[in-house]
Amino acid sequence: MQKLEVFGANKLKGQINISGSKNASLPILAATLLTDKKVFLNNLPKVKDIETMINLLQSLGSKTKFEKKKLIIDNSNQEKKFASYSLVKTMRAGILVLGPLLAKFGSAKVSLPGGCAIGTRPVDLHLKALSKLGVKYKIIQGYVHATAPKGLIGSKIRFSKISVGATENLIIAASLAKGNTILSNCAIEPEIKDLVNFLNKAGCNLKWVAKRSIKIIGVKKINEITYPIMFDRIEAGTYLVAAAATEGNLKIKNVVPSIIQTEIDTLKKIGAKIDTKKDQIHIIGNKKIKSMNIKTAPYPGFPTDLQAQIMVLLCKGNKRSLIQEDIFENRFMHVAELNRMGAQISTHGNKAIIEGNVNFASAELMATDLRASVSLILAALTAKGKSVINRIYHLDRGYENIEKKLKKVGAKIKRIN
Ligand code: UD1
């Protein structure tokens, strides 16, 4: 199994180009099932989750090929409607094929995603909302068996809780439904806006009618489309934290700063100096880091996917900080490993109390999930000596070329087979 060796502690300096967004690519890849015309996608990140989603599409009969960096998807002969456990179990976003398969074929059998390290992550909101579009379903031996006897029929649906995945599944399904759908209490993450832009460019008819409400007028078919995926805002946020934690000086390129204003404002409050240009963020880390209280929340709040990373920075704060994790119930698995490096963090339900003024010590570490893994790299980058991070397959699910990007800005980091 591969490991990473990280030798701290030097200041990161230089430029990092941000890749395409994993979390925007996944629903857009699922949405390509709606059309039998060709789809050309640019700026997909080369990460494991995208490979898994492409494998899932292929298992459903999609033909895919890369031409240079562009993925071409041809669904003209796509006719399978069964998504197996082996492909959905490793990546929860596999459930996103349910909506488009139902819209296209009127029936589908899709594995439940199953457990996940950061929480139970049910799909009840997806299923409840789909049933309002006329879907009948049963769960048999871990699979959702769903049919829409009269096809999908537009409806008014209010989500009882904000969910990124449920909003995406419903947006995709309703795009081909008969009549109009209004979804309210939607997630409005930038990746959802990217999905909506993609669908509209492909000939669908979606319009935001209020901050968290969208009107979808069902269309009959979807056109050929070429689309560039937006930048990965979590990857950008991770490197911003890396600069702040190492007193570095980084230019983060290929971004839209206004999309991550909450993160920029948070880092400024903590003490980093930040200047933004049209597609670039320049950050200079400060030796003095101010403590802060942070709550994770749906967009435009502070992202749960950046909680582990910001915790590393707050360990270096001048006083005690508090993080309240309001999205997932079990997302503090990095805490035990950070404490082994000298952090003093205690958790109480969904709250973590983080004592400040910590100098991390290098250690051998175990990655537990995608964002937890990267938080260990960040801590190791600030610790003198060699740290070893095991189980980095978690990292490879979502960070493109992370060692290469970090090495280019002066980090000493090496992958060991
Ligand atoms: C997406 C992101 C993930 C991010 C999360 C929150 C992708 C591929 N993944 O995950 O990186 O951390 O948004 O920003 O884009 N819930 C239910 N019932 C459901 C669905 C969700 O109770 O049917 C709960 C979840 O357990 C969680 C909360 O709602 O507590 C939010 O989950 P959701 O927004 O759906 O996250 P994902 O779409 O899985």
Coordinates of C-alpha atoms and ligand atoms in Angstrom, one line a residue:
M1 CA 0.0 0.0 0.0
Q2 CA 1.3 3.4 -0.9
K3 CA 2.4 6.0 1.8
L4 CA 3.5 9.6 1.7
E5 CA 6.7 10.8 3.4
V6 CA 6.6 14.5 4.3
F7 CA 9.6 16.4 5.6
G8 CA 8.6 19.7 7.3
A9 CA 9.0 22.6 8.0
N10 CA 9.6 24.9 5.1
K11 CA 7.6 27.8 3.9
L12 CA 5.7 27.1 0.7
K13 CA 6.3 29.7 -2.1
G14 CA 5.2 29.9 -5.7
Q15 CA 2.2 29.2 -7.8
I16 CA -0.4 26.4 -7.8
N17 CA -2.8 25.8 -10.6
I18 CA -6.2 24.5 -9.3
S19 CA -7.8 21.5 -11.1
G20 CA -11.4 21.0 -12.2
S21 CA -13.9 20.3 -9.4
K22 CA -14.5 16.7 -8.5
N23 CA -17.8 17.5 -6.9
A24 CA -19.0 19.4 -10.0
S25 CA -17.7 16.7 -12.4
L26 CA -19.6 13.8 -10.6
P27 CA -23.2 15.1 -11.1
I28 CA -22.4 16.4 -14.6
L29 CA -21.0 13.0 -15.6
A30 CA -24.2 11.4 -14.2
A31 CA -26.3 14.0 -16.1
T32 CA -24.7 12.9 -19.4
L33 CA -26.9 9.8 -19.2
L34 CA -29.9 12.0 -20.1
T35 CA -28.7 12.4 -23.7
D36 CA -28.0 10.2 -26.6
K37 CA -25.9 13.0 -28.2
K38 CA -22.2 13.3 -27.6
V39 CA -20.9 15.3 -24.6
F40 CA -17.4 16.8 -24.5
L41 CA -16.1 17.6 -21.0
N42 CA -13.0 19.7 -20.3
N43 CA -11.2 20.3 -17.1
L44 CA -12.1 17.0 -15.4
P45 CA -9.7 16.3 -12.5
K46 CA -7.6 13.1 -12.8
V47 CA -8.7 11.6 -9.5
K48 CA -10.0 8.2 -8.4
D49 CA -13.6 9.3 -7.9
I50 CA -13.9 10.5 -11.4
E51 CA -12.4 7.2 -12.7
T52 CA -15.0 5.4 -10.6
M53 CA -17.8 7.4 -12.1
I54 CA -16.5 6.9 -15.6
N55 CA -16.4 3.1 -14.9
L56 CA -19.9 3.3 -13.6
L57 CA -21.1 5.0 -16.8
Q58 CA -19.2 2.4 -18.9
S59 CA -20.9 -0.4 -16.9
L60 CA -24.2 1.2 -17.9
G61 CA -23.2 1.1 -21.6
S62 CA -21.7 4.6 -22.1
K63 CA -18.7 4.8 -24.5
T64 CA -16.0 7.1 -23.2
K65 CA -12.6 8.2 -24.5
F66 CA -10.1 10.9 -23.6
E67 CA -8.8 13.0 -26.4
K68 CA -5.9 14.9 -24.8
K69 CA -7.6 16.3 -21.7
K70 CA -11.1 16.2 -23.1
L71 CA -13.5 13.4 -22.2
I72 CA -15.9 12.4 -24.9
I73 CA -19.0 10.5 -23.8
D74 CA -21.2 8.8 -26.3
N75 CA -24.5 7.5 -24.9
S76 CA -26.1 6.7 -28.2
N77 CA -26.2 2.9 -27.3
Q78 CA -26.4 3.3 -23.5
E79 CA -29.2 1.0 -22.4
K80 CA -28.4 -0.6 -19.1
K81 CA -30.1 0.6 -16.0
F82 CA -28.4 -1.4 -13.3
A83 CA -25.7 0.2 -11.1
S84 CA -23.8 -2.5 -9.1
Y85 CA -22.7 -2.4 -5.5
S86 CA -19.1 -2.9 -6.4
L87 CA -19.1 0.5 -8.2
V88 CA -21.4 2.5 -5.9
K89 CA -19.9 1.3 -2.6
T90 CA -16.7 3.2 -2.8
M91 CA -18.3 6.5 -3.9
R92 CA -21.5 7.8 -2.6
A93 CA -22.1 10.0 -5.6
G94 CA -22.9 6.7 -7.5
I95 CA -26.5 7.3 -6.4
L96 CA -26.6 10.3 -8.8
V97 CA -27.2 7.9 -11.7
L98 CA -30.6 7.0 -10.2
G99 CA -32.3 10.3 -11.3
P100 CA -31.1 10.3 -14.9
L101 CA -31.8 6.5 -15.4
L102 CA -35.4 6.9 -14.2
A103 CA -35.9 10.0 -16.4
K104 CA -34.6 8.2 -19.4
F105 CA -35.9 4.6 -19.0
G106 CA -38.7 4.9 -16.4
S107 CA -37.0 2.2 -14.2
A108 CA -33.6 1.5 -12.6
K109 CA -31.9 -0.6 -10.1
V110 CA -29.1 1.2 -8.2
S111 CA -27.1 0.0 -5.2
L112 CA -27.5 1.9 -2.0
P113 CA -24.2 3.7 -1.3
G114 CA -23.8 2.1 2.1
G115 CA -21.9 3.3 5.1
C116 CA -19.2 5.9 5.0
A117 CA -16.5 6.9 7.5
I118 CA -17.9 10.4 8.0
G119 CA -21.5 9.5 8.9
T120 CA -24.4 7.3 8.0
R121 CA -25.2 9.4 4.9
P122 CA -28.7 8.1 4.0
V123 CA -30.5 8.7 0.7
D124 CA -34.0 9.1 2.1
L125 CA -34.2 12.7 0.8
H126 CA -33.4 11.6 -2.8
L127 CA -36.0 8.8 -2.7
K128 CA -38.7 10.9 -1.0
A129 CA -38.3 13.6 -3.6
L130 CA -38.2 11.2 -6.6
S131 CA -41.4 9.6 -5.4
K132 CA -43.1 13.0 -5.7
L133 CA -42.2 12.9 -9.4
G134 CA -44.1 9.6 -9.7
V135 CA -41.4 7.1 -8.8
K136 CA -42.4 3.9 -6.9
Y137 CA -39.5 2.2 -5.1
K138 CA -38.6 -0.8 -2.9
I139 CA -35.3 -1.5 -1.2
I140 CA -34.4 -5.1 -1.7
Q141 CA -31.1 -6.6 -0.6
G142 CA -29.3 -3.2 -0.6
Y143 CA -30.6 -2.1 -4.0
V144 CA -33.1 0.5 -4.8
H145 CA -35.6 -1.0 -7.3
A146 CA -37.4 2.0 -8.8
T147 CA -40.0 2.5 -11.5
A148 CA -42.0 5.4 -12.8
P149 CA -45.0 3.7 -14.3
K150 CA -46.3 6.9 -16.0
G151 CA -42.8 8.4 -16.6
L152 CA -41.5 11.2 -14.4
I153 CA -44.1 13.9 -13.9
G154 CA -43.2 17.5 -12.7
S155 CA -44.2 18.4 -9.2
K156 CA -43.6 20.9 -6.4
I157 CA -41.0 19.6 -3.9
R158 CA -39.7 21.1 -0.8
F159 CA -36.6 19.3 0.7
S160 CA -37.0 18.9 4.4
K161 CA -33.2 19.4 4.8
I162 CA -30.6 20.9 2.5
S163 CA -28.8 18.2 0.6
V164 CA -26.3 18.6 -2.2
G165 CA -26.8 15.2 -3.6
A166 CA -30.6 15.1 -3.4
T167 CA -30.8 18.6 -5.0
E168 CA -28.5 17.3 -7.9
N169 CA -30.4 14.0 -8.4
L170 CA -33.7 15.9 -8.6
I171 CA -32.5 18.6 -10.9
I172 CA -31.2 16.0 -13.3
A173 CA -34.3 13.8 -13.1
A174 CA -36.8 16.8 -13.5
S175 CA -35.0 18.1 -16.5
L176 CA -36.6 15.3 -18.6
A177 CA -39.9 15.0 -16.7
K178 CA -43.2 15.9 -18.2
G179 CA -44.3 19.4 -17.2
N180 CA -42.8 21.8 -14.6
T181 CA -41.0 21.1 -11.3
I182 CA -40.3 23.6 -8.6
L183 CA -37.6 22.5 -6.1
S184 CA -37.3 24.5 -2.9
N185 CA -34.9 24.5 0.1
C186 CA -32.3 23.4 -2.4
A187 CA -28.6 23.3 -1.8
I188 CA -26.9 26.1 -3.7
E189 CA -23.3 25.0 -3.8
P190 CA -21.4 26.4 -6.7
E191 CA -21.1 22.8 -8.1
I192 CA -24.9 22.8 -8.3
K193 CA -24.9 26.0 -10.2
D194 CA -22.3 24.4 -12.6
L195 CA -24.7 21.5 -13.1
V196 CA -27.5 23.8 -13.9
N197 CA -25.3 25.8 -16.4
F198 CA -24.3 22.6 -18.0
L199 CA -27.9 21.4 -18.4
N200 CA -29.1 24.8 -19.7
K201 CA -26.3 24.9 -22.3
A202 CA -27.4 21.4 -23.4
G203 CA -30.9 22.6 -24.0
C204 CA -32.7 22.1 -20.7
N205 CA -34.8 24.8 -19.1
L206 CA -33.9 25.6 -15.5
K207 CA -34.2 28.9 -13.8
W208 CA -33.5 30.0 -10.2
V209 CA -36.7 31.7 -9.0
A210 CA -35.5 32.4 -5.4
K211 CA -32.3 32.0 -3.4
R212 CA -33.0 28.3 -2.8
S213 CA -35.7 27.5 -5.3
I214 CA -35.4 26.4 -8.9
K215 CA -38.0 26.0 -11.6
I216 CA -37.4 23.2 -14.1
I217 CA -39.5 23.0 -17.3
G218 CA -39.1 19.5 -18.6
V219 CA -37.7 19.1 -22.1
K220 CA -37.9 16.1 -24.4
K221 CA -34.3 15.8 -25.5
I222 CA -30.9 17.2 -24.8
N223 CA -28.4 18.4 -27.4
E224 CA -24.7 17.8 -28.0
I225 CA -22.6 19.9 -25.7
T226 CA -19.0 20.9 -24.9
Y227 CA -18.6 22.1 -21.3
P228 CA -15.6 23.1 -19.1
I229 CA -16.0 22.0 -15.5
M230 CA -15.5 24.8 -12.8
F231 CA -12.5 24.9 -10.5
D232 CA -12.2 22.8 -7.4
R233 CA -13.0 25.2 -4.5
I234 CA -12.0 22.7 -1.8
E235 CA -8.6 22.1 -3.5
A236 CA -8.1 25.9 -3.7
G237 CA -9.1 26.2 0.0
T238 CA -6.7 23.5 1.0
Y239 CA -3.7 25.2 -0.6
L240 CA -4.8 28.5 0.9
V241 CA -4.6 26.9 4.3
A242 CA -1.3 25.3 3.4
A243 CA 0.1 28.7 2.7
A244 CA -1.3 30.2 5.9
A245 CA -0.1 27.3 8.1
T246 CA 3.5 27.4 6.7
E247 CA 3.9 31.2 6.6
G248 CA 4.1 30.7 2.9
N249 CA 3.5 32.9 -0.1
L250 CA 1.4 31.3 -2.7
K251 CA -0.5 32.4 -5.9
I252 CA -3.5 30.1 -6.3
K253 CA -4.5 30.2 -10.0
N254 CA -7.4 29.2 -12.2
V255 CA -10.0 30.2 -9.6
V256 CA -12.9 32.6 -9.2
P257 CA -12.2 34.3 -5.9
S258 CA -15.8 35.4 -5.3
I259 CA -17.0 31.8 -5.1
I260 CA -14.8 31.2 -2.1
Q261 CA -15.3 34.6 -0.4
T262 CA -16.3 32.9 3.0
E263 CA -13.0 31.0 3.0
I264 CA -11.0 34.1 2.0
D265 CA -12.7 36.2 4.7
T266 CA -12.1 33.5 7.3
L267 CA -8.4 33.3 6.5
K268 CA -8.1 37.1 6.6
K269 CA -9.6 37.1 10.1
I270 CA -7.1 34.4 11.1
G271 CA -4.3 36.7 10.0
A272 CA -3.3 35.8 6.4
K273 CA -2.8 38.6 3.9
I274 CA -4.8 38.0 0.8
D275 CA -5.1 39.8 -2.5
T276 CA -7.4 38.7 -5.2
K277 CA -7.4 39.2 -9.0
K278 CA -9.9 38.0 -11.6
D279 CA -8.7 34.3 -11.6
Q280 CA -6.0 34.3 -8.8
I281 CA -5.7 34.5 -5.1
H282 CA -2.4 35.7 -3.6
I283 CA -1.9 34.6 0.0
I284 CA 0.9 35.4 2.4
G285 CA 0.8 33.5 5.7
N286 CA 1.4 35.4 9.0
K287 CA 3.5 34.1 11.9
K288 CA 0.7 35.2 14.2
I289 CA -2.4 33.2 13.7
K290 CA -5.6 34.4 15.5
S291 CA -7.9 31.9 17.1
M292 CA -11.5 31.8 15.8
N293 CA -14.8 30.0 16.2
I294 CA -16.2 28.4 13.0
K295 CA -19.4 26.5 12.2
T296 CA -19.7 24.5 9.1
A297 CA -22.9 25.1 7.0
P298 CA -24.3 24.7 3.6
Y299 CA -23.0 27.1 1.0
P300 CA -22.4 30.0 1.3
G301 CA -21.4 29.0 4.8
F302 CA -18.0 27.5 5.8
P303 CA -17.6 24.2 3.9
T304 CA -17.5 20.9 5.9
D305 CA -15.0 19.7 3.3
L306 CA -12.5 22.3 4.6
Q307 CA -13.1 21.7 8.3
A308 CA -10.2 19.3 8.9
Q309 CA -7.8 21.6 7.1
I310 CA -8.8 24.8 9.0
M311 CA -8.5 22.8 12.2
V312 CA -4.8 22.4 11.6
L313 CA -4.4 26.1 11.2
L314 CA -6.4 26.9 14.4
C315 CA -4.1 24.6 16.4
K316 CA -1.5 27.3 15.8
G317 CA -3.9 30.1 16.9
N318 CA -3.0 32.5 19.7
K319 CA -5.8 31.2 21.9
R320 CA -8.5 28.5 22.1
S321 CA -10.7 28.0 19.0
L322 CA -14.0 26.2 18.5
I323 CA -15.3 24.3 15.5
Q324 CA -18.9 23.2 15.3
E325 CA -19.5 20.6 12.6
D326 CA -23.1 21.0 11.5
I327 CA -23.3 18.9 8.4
F328 CA -21.9 15.4 9.2
E329 CA -22.2 13.7 12.6
N330 CA -18.8 11.9 12.6
R331 CA -16.4 14.2 10.9
F332 CA -13.6 14.5 13.5
M333 CA -11.6 11.4 12.8
H334 CA -8.5 13.5 12.0
V335 CA -8.5 14.8 15.6
A336 CA -6.9 11.6 17.1
E337 CA -4.1 11.7 14.6
L338 CA -3.6 15.5 15.0
N339 CA -3.4 14.9 18.8
R340 CA -0.7 12.3 18.2
M341 CA 1.3 15.1 16.5
G342 CA 1.0 17.3 19.6
A343 CA -2.4 19.1 19.0
Q344 CA -4.7 19.5 22.0
I345 CA -8.1 19.0 20.6
S346 CA -11.1 17.6 22.5
T347 CA -14.4 16.7 20.9
H348 CA -17.8 17.0 22.5
G349 CA -20.5 15.7 20.2
N350 CA -20.3 17.9 17.1
K351 CA -18.0 20.5 18.7
A352 CA -14.2 20.4 18.8
I353 CA -12.3 22.6 21.3
I354 CA -8.9 23.4 19.9
E355 CA -6.2 24.7 22.2
G356 CA -3.8 27.1 20.4
N357 CA 0.0 27.7 20.2
V358 CA 0.8 24.1 19.0
N359 CA 3.9 23.2 17.2
F360 CA 3.2 20.0 15.4
A361 CA 5.7 17.1 15.9
S362 CA 6.3 14.7 13.0
A363 CA 4.8 11.2 13.4
E364 CA 3.6 8.1 11.5
L365 CA 0.0 8.7 10.7
M366 CA -3.1 7.0 9.3
A367 CA -5.4 8.7 6.9
T368 CA -9.1 8.0 7.5
D369 CA -11.0 9.9 4.8
L370 CA -10.4 12.3 2.0
R371 CA -10.3 15.6 3.8
A372 CA -8.8 14.1 7.0
S373 CA -5.9 12.8 4.9
V374 CA -5.0 16.2 3.5
S375 CA -5.2 17.8 7.0
L376 CA -2.5 15.4 8.1
I377 CA -0.3 16.5 5.2
L378 CA -0.9 20.1 6.2
A379 CA 0.1 19.4 9.8
A380 CA 3.2 17.4 8.6
L381 CA 4.2 20.3 6.4
T382 CA 4.6 22.5 9.5
A383 CA 6.3 19.8 11.6
K384 CA 10.1 19.4 11.7
G385 CA 11.4 16.0 10.6
K386 CA 9.8 13.2 8.8
S387 CA 6.1 12.2 8.9
V388 CA 4.7 9.2 7.2
I389 CA 1.1 9.1 6.1
N390 CA -0.5 5.7 5.5
R391 CA -3.6 4.8 3.6
I392 CA -3.3 7.6 1.1
Y393 CA -5.8 6.0 -1.3
H394 CA -8.3 8.3 0.4
L395 CA -6.3 11.3 -0.8
D396 CA -6.2 10.0 -4.3
R397 CA -10.0 10.0 -4.5
G398 CA -10.0 13.8 -4.6
Y399 CA -6.7 15.6 -5.0
E400 CA -5.1 15.7 -8.5
N401 CA -1.2 15.5 -8.4
I402 CA -1.0 16.7 -4.9
E403 CA 2.7 15.7 -4.4
K404 CA 3.7 17.3 -7.7
K405 CA 1.8 20.5 -6.9
L406 CA 3.3 20.8 -3.4
K407 CA 6.8 19.9 -4.5
K408 CA 6.7 22.7 -7.1
V409 CA 6.2 25.2 -4.3
G410 CA 9.0 23.8 -2.1
A411 CA 7.4 21.0 0.0
K412 CA 9.5 18.0 0.6
I413 CA 7.1 15.2 0.0
K414 CA 7.5 11.7 -1.5
R415 CA 5.2 8.8 -2.4
I416 CA 6.5 5.4 -1.3
N417 CA 5.2 2.2 -2.9
Ligands
UD1_1 C1 -21.8 16.5 -1.0 C2 -20.3 16.4 -1.3 C3 -19.5 16.3 -0.1 C4 -19.8 17.4 0.9 C5 -21.3 17.4 1.2 C6 -21.7 18.6 2.1 C7 -20.2 15.5 -3.5 C8 -19.9 14.3 -4.4 N1 -20.1 15.3 -2.2 O1 -22.1 15.2 -0.4 O2 -18.1 16.4 -0.5 O3 -19.2 17.1 2.1 O4 -22.0 17.5 0.0 O5 -21.4 19.8 1.5 O6 -20.6 16.5 -4.0 N2 -28.7 13.6 4.2 C9 -29.8 12.9 4.7 N3 -30.6 12.2 3.7 C10 -30.2 12.2 2.4 C11 -29.1 12.9 2.0 C12 -28.3 13.6 2.9 O7 -30.1 12.9 5.8 O8 -31.0 11.6 1.6 C13 -27.9 14.3 5.2 C14 -26.4 13.8 5.3 O9 -26.3 12.7 6.1 C15 -25.7 15.0 5.8 C16 -26.4 16.2 5.2 O10 -27.7 15.6 4.8 O11 -25.8 15.1 7.2 C17 -25.8 16.8 4.0 O12 -25.5 15.8 3.0 P1 -25.4 16.1 1.5 O13 -25.5 17.5 1.2 O14 -26.5 15.2 0.8 O15 -24.0 15.5 1.1 P2 -23.6 14.7 -0.2 O16 -24.4 15.2 -1.4 O17 -23.5 13.3 0.1

